Amino acid sequence: MRLAALDPQLSREGLRVGQNLADARAIKPDMVVEEIDRPLLVAAFAAFADWHSNASPLVSVLSDMSAFGDLVLDITGVDHLFGGEAKMLRLLLKRLRDLGYRVAGAIAPTIGAAWAVSHFARSQIVVPEMLESVLDALPVHGLRLSDKQIADLGQMGLATIGQLRQRPRKPLQARFGLSLLTRIDQAFGVIDEKLTPRLPLAEHMAERRLAEPISLLDDVLRVTADLSVQLAQDLEAAGLGAQAFHLFVYRVDHKVMTLSLNAARVTRDPAHITELFRHRAQRLEGEYDAGFGIDMVRLAASSTELLEALQTGAFSTENGLEDIDRLNDRLASRLGAMAVLKSVPVASHVPERAVRLVPALAAGETRLEAPLLPRPLRLLPRPEPIRVMAEVPDGLPARMEWRGQTYRLIKGEGPERLGAEWWRTGQRLELVAPPKPQEQEPGEPSEPPPYVPDLQLFLPDAGTRDYYLVEDQEGHRYWVFRQGFYSGEKQPAWYLHGVFA
């Protein structure tokens, strides 16, 4: 067991992070030791990192050395909002220290350089011209190396980054691997190092910093309505529309609440965007917690596409599709994405496999060119057995019995012959994709999965089907099929598969 963190007093008495616990107790027998809760720290620091998106839209947790403690912000193009890089760095460090945290920070051209300077030098701003001189004076620990690599470098007498860079690269790679050279190149900007934003990357945004904190959900929605107008104007000026919208609500107790939703089609209508968030907020009202107040609200848009201005005057054409999309948006916002489904075609000639249900807001719909064949408006989830009588074995059905009732058939056409998909034998029919398994926290009650119909594949060993469209004496039309053929004493089975309007 080793020490993971120390208070300032123990640090002054000679204890250090990473020291063996037994050695530490020999130096300070009366010290108080508590076991570190790493999952709790990781979750708390992740939420704390999201709060920093009020300073920069690109915020990431650098988990190379630890899953918590290292925060990276890309401040390209945002430092002028704080009066320059120096004032921005002082502000970010001050507000963390005011909350009781010990913090060090640095601004540098690369992620590796900023990490090294913040850990092994005083908080400062490193300009590109000073990058080499500043990094060369730092210890090799600043390259985010493994403990074994650092120990081996110490045995070679290489204590600083400058001493390490003077050595030939090929022998270093042969002994320490490519990772050592990669860390050096990343720190000095030879290789780009990308950060992974924790929150959705906003292409366009509008925000409002409040002079006095607010707490009511209705007040947040009013601010959202104003931000929707600003965001719509920004999108209109760029000739764009968006399909994904994200609401960030920043609390004064360094926490942030996020709410994201998708629209069925690209839009920039501020009234429609406001209504979507209003419906979603009503669904999540029980989980809303303003804490000690909200001092900033940001509305962002992503998944943008070109959206030309539309004419809505006397000569415009209304086909009703936009109203259907708006209805789908509102229902999905209020009830959830999996509560509103639509059918999309699937490359299969077997009727129960030719359509699949997906969320109505899902993008990337597949369009398949299929022959225009008569199909019933209502297709049964599973074909139901019926009894059929015909004048001749292979003739049109003349009478059928279904669900205890007898129907006299006066018209019919067919057959339409469909062969079995032999390559699918033994598979199960899934109208909705099964949900992905999620890890459950200890003691947390299990939530029922969304509705997933568990329909077995109808007769996986079946052969050819002959479909008939028949009509009874009252004008009702049915879609029936014969499974198999007449062969001697073997009689085929009949099923009803759908009902026409």
Short mmCIF file of C-alpha atoms in Angstrom, two decimals:
data_model
loop_
_atom_site.label_atom_id
_atom_site.label_comp_id
_atom_site.label_asym_id
_atom_site.label_seq_id
_atom_site.Cartn_x
_atom_site.Cartn_y
_atom_site.Cartn_z
CA MET A 1 0.00 0.00 0.00
CA ARG A 2 1.30 3.43 -0.96
CA LEU A 3 0.34 7.02 -0.27
CA ALA A 4 -1.89 8.53 -2.95
CA ALA A 5 -2.33 12.03 -1.48
CA LEU A 6 -1.01 14.09 1.44
CA ASP A 7 -1.97 17.24 3.26
CA PRO A 8 0.57 20.12 3.32
CA GLN A 9 1.73 19.42 6.89
CA LEU A 10 2.78 15.83 6.16
CA SER A 11 4.52 16.94 2.99
CA ARG A 12 6.67 19.34 5.04
CA GLU A 13 7.60 16.50 7.43
CA GLY A 14 9.25 14.44 4.68
CA LEU A 15 6.41 12.23 3.42
CA ARG A 16 5.78 12.01 -0.32
CA VAL A 17 3.17 10.67 -2.70
CA GLY A 18 3.96 7.09 -3.76
CA GLN A 19 5.80 6.28 -0.52
CA ASN A 20 5.26 2.90 1.10
CA LEU A 21 2.67 3.09 3.89
CA ALA A 22 4.88 1.21 6.36
CA ASP A 23 7.77 3.65 5.79
CA ALA A 24 5.41 6.59 6.18
CA ARG A 25 4.10 5.26 9.52
CA ALA A 26 7.69 4.90 10.75
CA ILE A 27 8.21 8.62 10.11
CA LYS A 28 4.80 9.77 11.38
CA PRO A 29 3.22 7.09 13.62
CA ASP A 30 0.20 9.20 14.62
CA MET A 31 -0.91 10.17 11.12
CA VAL A 32 -4.51 9.48 10.07
CA VAL A 33 -4.84 7.21 7.03
CA GLU A 34 -7.97 6.69 4.93
CA GLU A 35 -8.40 4.36 1.98
CA ILE A 36 -8.75 6.19 -1.31
CA ASP A 37 -12.08 5.80 -3.15
CA ARG A 38 -10.91 6.05 -6.74
CA PRO A 39 -14.31 5.50 -8.49
CA LEU A 40 -15.82 8.29 -6.38
CA LEU A 41 -12.94 10.63 -7.20
CA VAL A 42 -13.16 9.83 -10.92
CA ALA A 43 -16.91 10.56 -11.02
CA ALA A 44 -16.56 13.73 -8.95
CA PHE A 45 -13.69 15.05 -11.06
CA ALA A 46 -15.57 14.27 -14.29
CA ALA A 47 -18.50 16.40 -13.14
CA PHE A 48 -16.06 19.06 -11.98
CA ALA A 49 -14.42 19.04 -15.41
CA ASP A 50 -17.76 19.57 -17.15
CA TRP A 51 -18.23 22.76 -15.12
CA HIS A 52 -15.11 24.19 -16.76
CA SER A 53 -16.87 24.22 -20.11
CA ASN A 54 -18.13 27.66 -19.08
CA ALA A 55 -14.56 28.85 -19.82
CA SER A 56 -13.90 26.81 -22.97
CA PRO A 57 -16.14 24.58 -25.11
CA LEU A 58 -13.34 22.00 -25.43
CA VAL A 59 -12.68 20.39 -22.04
CA SER A 60 -11.09 16.99 -21.49
CA VAL A 61 -9.79 14.90 -18.62
CA LEU A 62 -6.20 13.83 -19.31
CA SER A 63 -6.19 10.27 -17.99
CA ASP A 64 -2.65 9.27 -19.01
CA MET A 65 -1.28 9.41 -15.47
CA SER A 66 -4.51 9.36 -13.46
CA ALA A 67 -8.23 9.27 -14.13
CA PHE A 68 -8.63 12.45 -12.06
CA GLY A 69 -6.59 15.53 -11.32
CA ASP A 70 -5.45 16.57 -14.81
CA LEU A 71 -7.76 18.92 -16.67
CA VAL A 72 -7.08 20.18 -20.22
CA LEU A 73 -8.81 23.14 -21.86
CA ASP A 74 -8.36 24.23 -25.45
CA ILE A 75 -8.55 28.02 -25.17
CA THR A 76 -7.96 28.78 -28.85
CA GLY A 77 -10.07 31.81 -29.71
CA VAL A 78 -11.68 32.24 -26.25
CA ASP A 79 -8.97 33.90 -24.14
CA HIS A 80 -9.97 37.37 -25.40
CA LEU A 81 -13.28 36.95 -23.57
CA PHE A 82 -11.31 37.04 -20.31
CA GLY A 83 -8.94 39.86 -21.24
CA GLY A 84 -6.08 37.72 -22.54
CA GLU A 85 -4.27 34.53 -21.59
CA ALA A 86 -2.69 35.90 -18.42
CA LYS A 87 -5.97 37.15 -16.95
CA MET A 88 -7.76 33.95 -17.97
CA LEU A 89 -5.16 31.76 -16.23
CA ARG A 90 -5.29 33.86 -13.06
CA LEU A 91 -9.11 33.77 -13.03
CA LEU A 92 -9.33 29.99 -13.48
CA LEU A 93 -6.73 29.34 -10.77
CA LYS A 94 -8.26 31.86 -8.36
CA ARG A 95 -11.78 30.50 -8.49
CA LEU A 96 -10.48 26.99 -7.80
CA ARG A 97 -8.40 28.18 -4.89
CA ASP A 98 -11.41 30.07 -3.54
CA LEU A 99 -13.23 26.72 -3.47
CA GLY A 100 -10.44 25.27 -1.31
CA TYR A 101 -8.47 23.34 -3.96
CA ARG A 102 -4.71 23.28 -4.36
CA VAL A 103 -4.15 23.89 -8.05
CA ALA A 104 -1.39 24.66 -10.54
CA GLY A 105 -1.85 25.55 -14.17
CA ALA A 106 -0.01 26.57 -17.30
CA ILE A 107 -0.74 27.70 -20.85
CA ALA A 108 1.50 26.24 -23.54
CA PRO A 109 1.41 25.44 -27.28
CA THR A 110 1.04 21.67 -26.66
CA ILE A 111 -0.83 19.49 -24.20
CA GLY A 112 2.37 17.73 -23.11
CA ALA A 113 4.17 21.02 -22.44
CA ALA A 114 1.27 22.45 -20.44
CA TRP A 115 1.11 19.28 -18.32
CA ALA A 116 4.86 19.28 -17.65
CA VAL A 117 5.03 22.97 -16.73
CA SER A 118 1.96 22.83 -14.47
CA HIS A 119 3.39 19.82 -12.56
CA PHE A 120 7.08 20.67 -12.34
CA ALA A 121 7.32 24.46 -12.67
CA ARG A 122 5.43 27.46 -11.42
CA SER A 123 2.18 28.46 -13.07
CA GLN A 124 3.08 30.42 -16.17
CA ILE A 125 2.43 31.05 -19.85
CA VAL A 126 4.87 29.41 -22.26
CA VAL A 127 5.07 31.09 -25.65
CA PRO A 128 6.33 29.08 -28.67
CA GLU A 129 9.71 30.84 -28.61
CA MET A 130 10.32 29.69 -25.00
CA LEU A 131 9.06 26.13 -25.42
CA GLU A 132 12.41 24.37 -25.82
CA SER A 133 14.26 26.30 -23.10
CA VAL A 134 11.47 25.80 -20.56
CA LEU A 135 10.96 22.08 -21.23
CA ASP A 136 14.66 21.21 -21.37
CA ALA A 137 15.08 22.40 -17.76
CA LEU A 138 12.28 20.16 -16.45
CA PRO A 139 12.79 16.62 -15.08
CA VAL A 140 12.01 13.62 -17.27
CA HIS A 141 8.93 12.99 -15.12
CA GLY A 142 7.29 15.79 -17.13
CA LEU A 143 7.04 13.55 -20.21
CA ARG A 144 4.31 11.37 -18.64
CA LEU A 145 6.46 8.23 -18.69
CA SER A 146 5.99 4.97 -16.83
CA ASP A 147 7.72 4.31 -13.51
CA LYS A 148 10.01 1.76 -15.13
CA GLN A 149 11.07 4.17 -17.87
CA ILE A 150 11.82 6.88 -15.31
CA ALA A 151 13.83 4.44 -13.16
CA ASP A 152 15.87 3.26 -16.17
CA LEU A 153 16.54 6.84 -17.24
CA GLY A 154 17.76 7.59 -13.72
CA GLN A 155 20.20 4.68 -13.91
CA MET A 156 21.57 6.19 -17.12
CA GLY A 157 22.06 9.54 -15.39
CA LEU A 158 19.41 11.31 -17.46
CA ALA A 159 17.57 13.61 -15.08
CA THR A 160 16.22 16.39 -17.33
CA ILE A 161 14.41 16.50 -20.65
CA GLY A 162 17.28 18.47 -22.16
CA GLN A 163 19.78 15.71 -21.30
CA LEU A 164 17.42 13.13 -22.77
CA ARG A 165 17.03 15.01 -26.04
CA GLN A 166 20.78 15.10 -26.57
CA ARG A 167 20.90 11.29 -26.83
CA PRO A 168 20.50 9.57 -30.23
CA ARG A 169 16.90 8.54 -30.91
CA LYS A 170 17.50 5.02 -32.26
CA PRO A 171 19.22 3.68 -29.13
CA LEU A 172 16.50 5.27 -27.00
CA GLN A 173 13.79 3.61 -29.06
CA ALA A 174 15.56 0.24 -28.91
CA ARG A 175 15.71 0.35 -25.11
CA PHE A 176 12.56 2.25 -24.09
CA GLY A 177 10.26 1.67 -27.03
CA LEU A 178 8.47 4.08 -29.34
CA SER A 179 6.37 5.53 -26.52
CA LEU A 180 9.33 7.53 -25.16
CA LEU A 181 9.99 9.24 -28.49
CA THR A 182 6.26 9.82 -28.95
CA ARG A 183 6.04 11.66 -25.62
CA ILE A 184 9.00 13.86 -26.54
CA ASP A 185 7.54 14.70 -29.95
CA GLN A 186 4.13 15.44 -28.45
CA ALA A 187 5.58 17.80 -25.86
CA PHE A 188 7.55 19.76 -28.47
CA GLY A 189 4.77 19.83 -31.07
CA VAL A 190 6.34 17.50 -33.63
CA ILE A 191 3.32 15.17 -33.28
CA ASP A 192 -0.17 16.56 -32.71
CA GLU A 193 -1.93 15.32 -29.60
CA LYS A 194 -5.70 15.50 -29.72
CA LEU A 195 -7.96 15.83 -26.72
CA THR A 196 -11.32 14.09 -26.41
CA PRO A 197 -14.02 16.54 -25.30
CA ARG A 198 -16.25 15.30 -22.51
CA LEU A 199 -19.28 17.30 -23.65
CA PRO A 200 -20.70 17.42 -27.20
CA LEU A 201 -18.65 19.62 -29.47
CA ALA A 202 -20.73 22.71 -30.23
CA GLU A 203 -20.39 24.16 -33.71
CA HIS A 204 -22.63 27.15 -32.92
CA MET A 205 -23.71 28.39 -29.51
CA ALA A 206 -25.36 31.20 -27.59
CA GLU A 207 -24.92 31.79 -23.88
CA ARG A 208 -26.05 34.13 -21.15
CA ARG A 209 -24.21 34.90 -17.92
CA LEU A 210 -26.69 35.97 -15.25
CA ALA A 211 -26.00 38.81 -12.85
CA GLU A 212 -28.08 37.07 -10.17
CA PRO A 213 -28.45 33.27 -9.90
CA ILE A 214 -31.80 31.73 -10.81
CA SER A 215 -33.26 28.46 -9.58
CA LEU A 216 -36.74 27.89 -11.03
CA LEU A 217 -37.08 25.61 -14.05
CA ASP A 218 -39.48 28.07 -15.69
CA ASP A 219 -36.79 30.77 -15.51
CA VAL A 220 -34.30 28.44 -17.18
CA LEU A 221 -36.79 27.76 -19.98
CA ARG A 222 -37.36 31.50 -20.47
CA VAL A 223 -33.62 32.00 -20.86
CA THR A 224 -33.57 29.05 -23.26
CA ALA A 225 -36.24 30.71 -25.39
CA ASP A 226 -34.11 33.87 -25.67
CA LEU A 227 -31.02 31.83 -26.50
CA SER A 228 -32.97 29.94 -29.18
CA VAL A 229 -33.60 33.23 -30.97
CA GLN A 230 -29.91 34.17 -30.80
CA LEU A 231 -28.83 30.74 -31.98
CA ALA A 232 -31.35 30.80 -34.85
CA GLN A 233 -29.99 34.15 -36.02
CA ASP A 234 -26.44 32.78 -35.94
CA LEU A 235 -27.46 29.72 -37.95
CA GLU A 236 -29.45 31.80 -40.44
CA ALA A 237 -26.50 34.13 -41.02
CA ALA A 238 -24.38 31.07 -41.88
CA GLY A 239 -27.12 29.51 -44.03
CA LEU A 240 -27.26 26.46 -41.78
CA GLY A 241 -29.70 24.41 -39.79
CA ALA A 242 -29.04 21.92 -37.01
CA GLN A 243 -30.45 18.57 -35.99
CA ALA A 244 -28.89 18.19 -32.50
CA PHE A 245 -29.25 20.75 -29.72
CA HIS A 246 -27.58 20.80 -26.30
CA LEU A 247 -28.52 22.83 -23.23
CA PHE A 248 -25.85 23.42 -20.57
CA VAL A 249 -26.99 24.79 -17.20
CA TYR A 250 -24.11 25.89 -14.95
CA ARG A 251 -24.63 25.99 -11.19
CA VAL A 252 -22.73 28.21 -8.80
CA ASP A 253 -21.53 25.14 -6.87
CA HIS A 254 -19.25 24.12 -9.78
CA LYS A 255 -21.64 21.61 -11.32
CA VAL A 256 -23.24 21.54 -14.75
CA MET A 257 -26.45 19.93 -15.96
CA THR A 258 -26.70 18.93 -19.62
CA LEU A 259 -29.75 18.16 -21.73
CA SER A 260 -29.44 17.04 -25.36
CA LEU A 261 -32.08 16.23 -27.95
CA ASN A 262 -32.38 15.58 -31.68
CA ALA A 263 -34.88 16.87 -34.22
CA ALA A 264 -36.39 14.77 -36.99
CA ARG A 265 -35.15 17.19 -39.65
CA VAL A 266 -32.65 20.03 -39.86
CA THR A 267 -34.18 23.17 -38.38
CA ARG A 268 -33.43 26.61 -36.99
CA ASP A 269 -36.93 27.58 -35.89
CA PRO A 270 -36.51 29.13 -32.41
CA ALA A 271 -40.11 28.42 -31.38
CA HIS A 272 -39.76 24.75 -32.29
CA ILE A 273 -36.41 24.43 -30.46
CA THR A 274 -37.91 26.03 -27.35
CA GLU A 275 -40.90 23.68 -27.40
CA LEU A 276 -38.63 20.64 -27.68
CA PHE A 277 -36.72 21.61 -24.54
CA ARG A 278 -39.96 22.48 -22.74
CA HIS A 279 -41.40 19.03 -23.40
CA ARG A 280 -38.15 17.31 -22.41
CA ALA A 281 -37.91 19.41 -19.22
CA GLN A 282 -41.41 18.34 -18.21
CA ARG A 283 -40.33 14.72 -18.52
CA LEU A 284 -37.20 15.29 -16.37
CA GLU A 285 -38.72 17.73 -13.87
CA GLY A 286 -38.31 15.27 -10.98
CA GLU A 287 -34.53 15.10 -11.59
CA TYR A 288 -34.03 18.86 -11.81
CA ASP A 289 -31.86 20.29 -9.04
CA ALA A 290 -30.66 23.89 -9.21
CA GLY A 291 -28.44 23.54 -6.15
CA PHE A 292 -27.49 26.99 -4.81
CA GLY A 293 -28.51 28.67 -8.07
CA ILE A 294 -27.66 28.90 -11.76
CA ASP A 295 -25.41 31.67 -13.03
CA MET A 296 -24.96 30.70 -16.70
CA VAL A 297 -27.01 28.98 -19.44
CA ARG A 298 -25.63 27.92 -22.82
CA LEU A 299 -27.50 26.59 -25.85
CA ALA A 300 -25.44 24.87 -28.54
CA ALA A 301 -26.16 23.26 -31.90
CA SER A 302 -24.33 20.45 -33.66
CA SER A 303 -24.90 18.17 -36.66
CA THR A 304 -25.36 21.22 -38.87
CA GLU A 305 -26.21 21.15 -42.56
CA LEU A 306 -26.97 23.69 -45.24
CA LEU A 307 -30.54 24.98 -44.94
CA GLU A 308 -31.81 27.42 -47.52
CA ALA A 309 -34.49 29.96 -46.72
CA LEU A 310 -38.00 28.65 -47.49
CA GLN A 311 -40.88 30.63 -48.91
CA THR A 312 -43.96 30.57 -46.70
CA GLY A 313 -46.16 32.96 -48.72
CA ALA A 314 -49.04 32.44 -51.10
CA PHE A 315 -47.09 30.34 -53.57
CA SER A 316 -45.51 27.94 -51.06
CA THR A 317 -46.38 24.26 -51.14
CA GLU A 318 -47.49 22.52 -47.95
CA ASN A 319 -47.34 18.72 -48.09
CA GLY A 320 -47.73 18.05 -44.36
CA LEU A 321 -44.36 16.31 -43.93
CA GLU A 322 -42.98 19.15 -41.80
CA ASP A 323 -45.96 18.92 -39.45
CA ILE A 324 -45.40 15.18 -39.04
CA ASP A 325 -41.73 15.76 -38.21
CA ARG A 326 -42.67 18.40 -35.65
CA LEU A 327 -45.15 16.01 -34.06
CA ASN A 328 -42.50 13.28 -33.90
CA ASP A 329 -40.08 15.73 -32.28
CA ARG A 330 -42.54 16.72 -29.57
CA LEU A 331 -43.66 13.17 -28.82
CA ALA A 332 -40.06 11.94 -28.63
CA SER A 333 -39.10 14.86 -26.36
CA ARG A 334 -41.99 14.16 -23.99
CA LEU A 335 -42.08 10.34 -24.07
CA GLY A 336 -38.53 9.36 -25.04
CA ALA A 337 -36.83 8.46 -28.30
CA MET A 338 -37.82 4.75 -28.15
CA ALA A 339 -41.50 5.60 -27.65
CA VAL A 340 -41.93 6.97 -31.19
CA LEU A 341 -40.93 4.51 -33.91
CA LYS A 342 -41.11 4.38 -37.68
CA SER A 343 -40.75 1.57 -40.17
CA VAL A 344 -37.86 1.38 -42.60
CA PRO A 345 -37.45 -1.18 -45.39
CA VAL A 346 -35.06 -4.10 -45.07
CA ALA A 347 -33.50 -6.06 -47.92
CA SER A 348 -35.68 -9.16 -47.58
CA HIS A 349 -38.58 -10.60 -49.58
CA VAL A 350 -40.03 -12.42 -46.56
CA PRO A 351 -42.89 -10.13 -45.43
CA GLU A 352 -42.20 -10.26 -41.66
CA ARG A 353 -38.56 -9.36 -42.33
CA ALA A 354 -39.09 -6.66 -44.96
CA VAL A 355 -39.64 -3.88 -42.40
CA ARG A 356 -37.79 -2.88 -39.23
CA LEU A 357 -38.83 -0.42 -36.54
CA VAL A 358 -36.35 2.34 -35.64
CA PRO A 359 -36.72 5.56 -33.60
CA ALA A 360 -38.56 8.22 -35.57
CA LEU A 361 -35.66 10.64 -35.03
CA ALA A 362 -33.03 8.21 -36.32
CA ALA A 363 -30.94 9.51 -39.20
CA GLY A 364 -29.55 7.65 -42.17
CA GLU A 365 -32.72 6.01 -43.41
CA THR A 366 -32.04 3.34 -46.01
CA ARG A 367 -34.06 3.58 -49.22
CA LEU A 368 -34.56 0.35 -51.12
CA GLU A 369 -35.99 -0.01 -54.60
CA ALA A 370 -38.65 -2.73 -54.38
CA PRO A 371 -41.39 -3.83 -56.81
CA LEU A 372 -44.86 -2.39 -56.12
CA LEU A 373 -46.61 -5.51 -54.87
CA PRO A 374 -49.94 -5.60 -53.00
CA ARG A 375 -49.28 -5.75 -49.27
CA PRO A 376 -51.79 -5.53 -46.39
CA LEU A 377 -52.08 -2.42 -44.27
CA ARG A 378 -51.92 -4.57 -41.11
CA LEU A 379 -49.39 -7.39 -41.02
CA LEU A 380 -49.77 -9.78 -38.10
CA PRO A 381 -46.64 -10.15 -35.94
CA ARG A 382 -46.90 -13.91 -36.37
CA PRO A 383 -48.92 -15.74 -39.05
CA GLU A 384 -51.99 -17.42 -37.54
CA PRO A 385 -53.13 -20.90 -38.65
CA ILE A 386 -56.42 -21.20 -40.54
CA ARG A 387 -58.44 -23.95 -42.18
CA VAL A 388 -59.04 -23.53 -45.91
CA MET A 389 -61.26 -25.41 -48.32
CA ALA A 390 -60.75 -25.15 -52.09
CA GLU A 391 -62.57 -26.65 -55.06
CA VAL A 392 -59.34 -28.23 -56.30
CA PRO A 393 -56.12 -28.78 -54.29
CA ASP A 394 -54.13 -26.05 -56.05
CA GLY A 395 -57.09 -23.72 -56.70
CA LEU A 396 -58.15 -20.49 -55.04
CA PRO A 397 -59.48 -20.76 -51.44
CA ALA A 398 -63.31 -20.91 -51.27
CA ARG A 399 -63.85 -20.94 -47.50
CA MET A 400 -61.67 -20.38 -44.43
CA GLU A 401 -61.99 -20.72 -40.67
CA TRP A 402 -60.08 -18.19 -38.54
CA ARG A 403 -60.38 -17.61 -34.79
CA GLY A 404 -63.48 -19.77 -34.57
CA GLN A 405 -65.39 -18.02 -37.37
CA THR A 406 -66.13 -19.19 -40.91
CA TYR A 407 -65.66 -16.87 -43.88
CA ARG A 408 -67.04 -17.55 -47.37
CA LEU A 409 -64.58 -16.25 -49.94
CA ILE A 410 -66.06 -14.94 -53.17
CA LYS A 411 -62.96 -13.45 -54.83
CA GLY A 412 -59.27 -14.18 -54.91
CA GLU A 413 -56.09 -13.75 -56.86
CA GLY A 414 -52.72 -15.43 -56.76
CA PRO A 415 -50.57 -17.19 -56.01
CA GLU A 416 -47.49 -15.04 -55.36
CA ARG A 417 -44.73 -17.51 -54.64
CA LEU A 418 -42.01 -16.61 -52.09
CA GLY A 419 -39.10 -18.91 -51.34
CA ALA A 420 -37.60 -19.36 -47.90
CA GLU A 421 -34.39 -17.50 -46.99
CA TRP A 422 -32.29 -20.56 -46.27
CA TRP A 423 -29.33 -18.46 -45.05
CA ARG A 424 -31.41 -17.15 -42.11
CA THR A 425 -32.43 -20.53 -40.74
CA GLY A 426 -32.43 -20.59 -36.95
CA GLN A 427 -32.34 -16.82 -36.44
CA ARG A 428 -34.88 -14.91 -34.37
CA LEU A 429 -37.08 -12.06 -35.56
CA GLU A 430 -36.23 -8.70 -33.96
CA LEU A 431 -38.42 -5.74 -34.83
CA VAL A 432 -36.41 -3.46 -32.52
CA ALA A 433 -32.69 -3.79 -31.89
CA PRO A 434 -31.98 -5.12 -28.36
CA PRO A 435 -30.63 -2.54 -25.87
CA LYS A 436 -26.93 -2.45 -25.12
CA PRO A 437 -26.01 -3.92 -21.71
CA GLN A 438 -25.17 -1.27 -19.12
CA GLU A 439 -23.18 -1.62 -15.94
CA GLN A 440 -25.28 -1.34 -12.80
CA GLU A 441 -24.01 0.38 -9.70
CA PRO A 442 -24.04 -1.70 -6.46
CA GLY A 443 -27.33 -1.23 -4.65
CA GLU A 444 -28.96 0.59 -7.57
CA PRO A 445 -32.41 -0.78 -8.49
CA SER A 446 -32.56 -2.41 -11.88
CA GLU A 447 -34.56 -0.62 -14.56
CA PRO A 448 -36.75 -2.59 -16.97
CA PRO A 449 -35.41 -2.58 -20.53
CA PRO A 450 -37.35 -0.74 -23.25
CA TYR A 451 -40.03 -2.66 -25.11
CA VAL A 452 -38.41 -5.27 -27.32
CA PRO A 453 -40.85 -7.76 -28.90
CA ASP A 454 -39.38 -11.25 -28.64
CA LEU A 455 -40.78 -12.84 -31.78
CA GLN A 456 -39.49 -16.17 -32.94
CA LEU A 457 -38.73 -16.71 -36.60
CA PHE A 458 -41.84 -18.30 -38.11
CA LEU A 459 -41.10 -21.91 -39.05
CA PRO A 460 -37.32 -21.64 -39.62
CA ASP A 461 -37.32 -24.94 -41.55
CA ALA A 462 -40.20 -23.91 -43.80
CA GLY A 463 -40.01 -23.94 -47.56
CA THR A 464 -41.96 -22.15 -50.28
CA ARG A 465 -45.03 -20.00 -49.54
CA ASP A 466 -47.88 -19.32 -51.99
CA TYR A 467 -49.69 -16.07 -51.06
CA TYR A 468 -53.30 -15.33 -52.06
CA LEU A 469 -55.33 -12.12 -51.77
CA VAL A 470 -58.90 -13.17 -50.95
CA GLU A 471 -62.16 -11.29 -50.26
CA ASP A 472 -65.19 -12.49 -48.28
CA GLN A 473 -68.88 -11.82 -48.87
CA GLU A 474 -68.77 -8.62 -46.76
CA GLY A 475 -65.94 -7.05 -48.76
CA HIS A 476 -63.15 -7.71 -46.23
CA ARG A 477 -59.85 -8.66 -47.83
CA TYR A 478 -57.22 -10.97 -46.32
CA TRP A 479 -53.71 -12.07 -47.14
CA VAL A 480 -53.33 -15.83 -46.73
CA PHE A 481 -50.64 -18.25 -47.77
CA ARG A 482 -50.10 -21.95 -48.18
CA GLN A 483 -46.95 -23.41 -46.66
CA GLY A 484 -45.57 -26.24 -48.80
CA PHE A 485 -47.22 -28.26 -51.57
CA TYR A 486 -49.76 -31.06 -51.91
CA SER A 487 -47.84 -34.33 -52.12
CA GLY A 488 -49.74 -37.57 -51.77
CA GLU A 489 -51.24 -37.82 -48.30
CA LYS A 490 -49.20 -34.85 -47.03
CA GLN A 491 -51.35 -31.75 -46.75
CA PRO A 492 -49.83 -28.22 -46.68
CA ALA A 493 -50.64 -25.81 -43.85
CA TRP A 494 -52.55 -22.55 -44.36
CA TYR A 495 -51.97 -19.30 -42.49
CA LEU A 496 -53.43 -15.80 -42.41
CA HIS A 497 -50.68 -13.19 -42.48
CA GLY A 498 -52.40 -9.82 -42.89
CA VAL A 499 -55.59 -7.82 -43.30
CA PHE A 500 -56.17 -5.18 -45.98
CA ALA A 501 -57.99 -1.91 -45.32
#
